[in-house]
C-alpha cells in the first residue's frame, strides 16, 4: 500500500487512519499520511474509505 500524495490535499486530518484495522497509517500534523509497511496487511480498507482515493495497492494507479 502507498499513498499518492497528489491525491491527498494535506490540509486536514486524514480520515482513513481511523479505519485501518492494522493501525498502519500515520500522519504528522496535516502532512500526507505515511504507511508502516511492516504493519500494513494490504486489506484495502483505507483505499475504500478515502474519498480522494489516495491510498492504493503498490502496482496500481
GROMACS .gro file of N, CA and C in nm:
model
  183
    1UNK      N    1   0.085  -0.117   0.000
    1UNK     CA    2   0.000   0.000   0.000
    1UNK      C    3   0.090   0.123   0.000
    2UNK      N    4   0.049   0.224  -0.075
    2UNK     CA    5   0.116   0.354  -0.070
    2UNK      C    6   0.012   0.462  -0.084
    3UNK      N    7   0.049   0.584  -0.048
    3UNK     CA    8  -0.041   0.698  -0.057
    3UNK      C    9   0.008   0.787  -0.171
    4UNK      N   10  -0.079   0.815  -0.265
    4UNK     CA   11  -0.046   0.906  -0.374
    4UNK      C   12  -0.063   1.049  -0.323
    5UNK      N   13   0.049   1.113  -0.298
    5UNK     CA   14   0.048   1.245  -0.234
    5UNK      C   15  -0.031   1.347  -0.317
    6UNK      N   16  -0.027   1.338  -0.448
    6UNK     CA   17  -0.101   1.430  -0.534
    6UNK      C   18  -0.251   1.423  -0.517
    7UNK      N   19  -0.301   1.311  -0.464
    7UNK     CA   20  -0.445   1.296  -0.441
    7UNK      C   21  -0.486   1.334  -0.299
    8UNK      N   22  -0.388   1.366  -0.215
    8UNK     CA   23  -0.416   1.398  -0.075
    8UNK      C   24  -0.396   1.548  -0.053
    9UNK      N   25  -0.502   1.624  -0.024
    9UNK     CA   26  -0.489   1.769  -0.013
    9UNK      C   27  -0.401   1.817   0.101
   10UNK      N   28  -0.372   1.736   0.200
   10UNK     CA   29  -0.281   1.768   0.309
   10UNK      C   30  -0.318   1.896   0.384
   11UNK      N   31  -0.447   1.915   0.408
   11UNK     CA   32  -0.490   2.032   0.485
   11UNK      C   33  -0.594   1.992   0.590
   12UNK      N   34  -0.593   1.864   0.628
   12UNK     CA   35  -0.693   1.814   0.722
   12UNK      C   36  -0.642   1.686   0.785
   13UNK      N   37  -0.702   1.646   0.895
   13UNK     CA   38  -0.670   1.513   0.949
   13UNK      C   39  -0.714   1.406   0.849
   14UNK      N   40  -0.628   1.314   0.819
   14UNK     CA   41  -0.657   1.210   0.720
   14UNK      C   42  -0.765   1.117   0.772
   15UNK      N   43  -0.880   1.106   0.704
   15UNK     CA   44  -0.994   1.031   0.758
   15UNK      C   45  -0.974   0.881   0.765
   16UNK      N   46  -0.890   0.824   0.680
   16UNK     CA   47  -0.878   0.678   0.675
   16UNK      C   48  -0.791   0.619   0.784
   17UNK      N   49  -0.721   0.702   0.859
   17UNK     CA   50  -0.637   0.650   0.966
   17UNK      C   51  -0.720   0.569   1.066
   18UNK      N   52  -0.837   0.618   1.098
   18UNK     CA   53  -0.921   0.551   1.197
   18UNK      C   54  -0.983   0.421   1.151
   19UNK      N   55  -0.984   0.395   1.020
   19UNK     CA   56  -1.046   0.271   0.972
   19UNK      C   57  -0.946   0.160   0.949
   20UNK      N   58  -0.818   0.189   0.955
   20UNK     CA   59  -0.715   0.088   0.929
   20UNK      C   60  -0.712  -0.014   1.043
   21UNK      N   61  -0.748  -0.140   1.014
   21UNK     CA   62  -0.750  -0.241   1.121
   21UNK      C   63  -0.612  -0.279   1.172
   22UNK      N   64  -0.508  -0.248   1.094
   22UNK     CA   65  -0.371  -0.282   1.134
   22UNK      C   66  -0.298  -0.164   1.197
   23UNK      N   67  -0.365  -0.047   1.205
   23UNK     CA   68  -0.303   0.074   1.258
   23UNK      C   69  -0.173   0.107   1.184
   24UNK      N   70  -0.177   0.091   1.052
   24UNK     CA   71  -0.057   0.108   0.970
   24UNK      C   72  -0.043   0.247   0.909
   25UNK      N   73  -0.144   0.333   0.924
   25UNK     CA   74  -0.138   0.468   0.870
   25UNK      C   75  -0.107   0.567   0.982
   26UNK      N   76  -0.019   0.663   0.951
   26UNK     CA   77   0.020   0.764   1.049
   26UNK      C   78   0.027   0.900   0.980
   27UNK      N   79   0.001   1.005   1.056
   27UNK     CA   80   0.004   1.140   1.000
   27UNK      C   81   0.065   1.235   1.101
   28UNK      N   82   0.157   1.318   1.054
   28UNK     CA   83   0.216   1.424   1.135
   28UNK      C   84   0.149   1.555   1.095
   29UNK      N   85   0.076   1.616   1.187
   29UNK     CA   86   0.005   1.740   1.154
   29UNK      C   87  -0.092   1.716   1.042
   30UNK      N   88  -0.084   1.797   0.937
   30UNK     CA   89  -0.170   1.780   0.820
   30UNK      C   90  -0.092   1.728   0.700
   31UNK      N   91   0.027   1.675   0.722
   31UNK     CA   92   0.107   1.621   0.613
   31UNK      C   93   0.038   1.496   0.556
   32UNK      N   94   0.080   1.458   0.439
   32UNK     CA   95   0.026   1.335   0.379
   32UNK      C   96   0.057   1.218   0.473
   33UNK      N   97  -0.034   1.124   0.485
   33UNK     CA   98  -0.011   1.011   0.573
   33UNK      C   99   0.099   0.921   0.520
   34UNK      N  100   0.160   0.849   0.611
   34UNK     CA  101   0.261   0.750   0.574
   34UNK      C  102   0.209   0.612   0.609
   35UNK      N  103   0.263   0.512   0.543
   35UNK     CA  104   0.221   0.374   0.563
   35UNK      C  105   0.336   0.298   0.631
   36UNK      N  106   0.305   0.231   0.740
   36UNK     CA  107   0.400   0.141   0.804
   36UNK      C  108   0.388   0.007   0.730
   37UNK      N  109   0.481  -0.019   0.640
   37UNK     CA  110   0.473  -0.138   0.556
   37UNK      C  111   0.489  -0.268   0.634
   38UNK      N  112   0.549  -0.260   0.751
   38UNK     CA  113   0.561  -0.379   0.835
   38UNK      C  114   0.428  -0.415   0.901
   39UNK      N  115   0.342  -0.316   0.919
   39UNK     CA  116   0.212  -0.340   0.982
   39UNK      C  117   0.100  -0.358   0.880
   40UNK      N  118   0.112  -0.297   0.763
   40UNK     CA  119   0.006  -0.299   0.662
   40UNK      C  120  -0.018  -0.441   0.611
   41UNK      N  121  -0.145  -0.479   0.608
   41UNK     CA  122  -0.183  -0.611   0.559
   41UNK      C  123  -0.239  -0.604   0.416
   42UNK      N  124  -0.237  -0.487   0.355
   42UNK     CA  125  -0.292  -0.460   0.221
   42UNK      C  126  -0.437  -0.507   0.207
   43UNK      N  127  -0.514  -0.486   0.313
   43UNK     CA  128  -0.656  -0.527   0.312
   43UNK      C  129  -0.740  -0.435   0.224
   44UNK      N  130  -0.696  -0.310   0.202
   44UNK     CA  131  -0.768  -0.218   0.117
   44UNK      C  132  -0.877  -0.137   0.184
   45UNK      N  133  -0.895  -0.151   0.315
   45UNK     CA  134  -1.000  -0.077   0.385
   45UNK      C  135  -0.976   0.074   0.372
   46UNK      N  136  -0.854   0.118   0.386
   46UNK     CA  137  -0.825   0.261   0.376
   46UNK      C  138  -0.852   0.313   0.235
   47UNK      N  139  -0.820   0.233   0.134
   47UNK     CA  140  -0.843   0.274  -0.004
   47UNK      C  141  -0.993   0.290  -0.031
   48UNK      N  142  -1.073   0.202   0.024
   48UNK     CA  143  -1.218   0.210   0.005
   48UNK      C  144  -1.278   0.328   0.080
   49UNK      N  145  -1.216   0.367   0.191
   49UNK     CA  146  -1.269   0.474   0.276
   49UNK      C  147  -1.231   0.614   0.228
   50UNK      N  148  -1.117   0.628   0.165
   50UNK     CA  149  -1.064   0.760   0.129
   50UNK      C  150  -1.142   0.821   0.012
   51UNK      N  151  -1.205   0.939   0.031
   51UNK     CA  152  -1.282   1.000  -0.077
   51UNK      C  153  -1.196   1.045  -0.195
   52UNK      N  154  -1.067   1.065  -0.173
   52UNK     CA  155  -0.977   1.109  -0.279
   52UNK      C  156  -0.904   0.991  -0.345
   53UNK      N  157  -0.928   0.871  -0.297
   53UNK     CA  158  -0.862   0.750  -0.347
   53UNK      C  159  -0.710   0.765  -0.347
   54UNK      N  160  -0.658   0.824  -0.241
   54UNK     CA  161  -0.514   0.845  -0.229
   54UNK      C  162  -0.437   0.716  -0.198
   55UNK      N  163  -0.486   0.629  -0.109
   55UNK     CA  164  -0.411   0.506  -0.085
   55UNK      C  165  -0.442   0.403  -0.194
   56UNK      N  166  -0.336   0.340  -0.246
   56UNK     CA  167  -0.353   0.238  -0.348
   56UNK      C  168  -0.261   0.121  -0.315
   57UNK      N  169  -0.296   0.005  -0.368
   57UNK     CA  170  -0.205  -0.108  -0.357
   57UNK      C  171  -0.086  -0.081  -0.447
   58UNK      N  172   0.033  -0.117  -0.404
   58UNK     CA  173   0.153  -0.094  -0.485
   58UNK      C  174   0.137  -0.169  -0.616
   59UNK      N  175   0.165  -0.100  -0.725
   59UNK     CA  176   0.149  -0.159  -0.857
   59UNK      C  177   0.023  -0.111  -0.929
   60UNK      N  178  -0.068  -0.044  -0.857
   60UNK     CA  179  -0.187   0.014  -0.918
   60UNK      C  180  -0.164   0.161  -0.944
   61UNK      N  181  -0.253   0.221  -1.024
   61UNK     CA  182  -0.256   0.365  -1.046
   61UNK      C  183  -0.132   0.420  -1.102
   0.00000   0.00000   0.00000
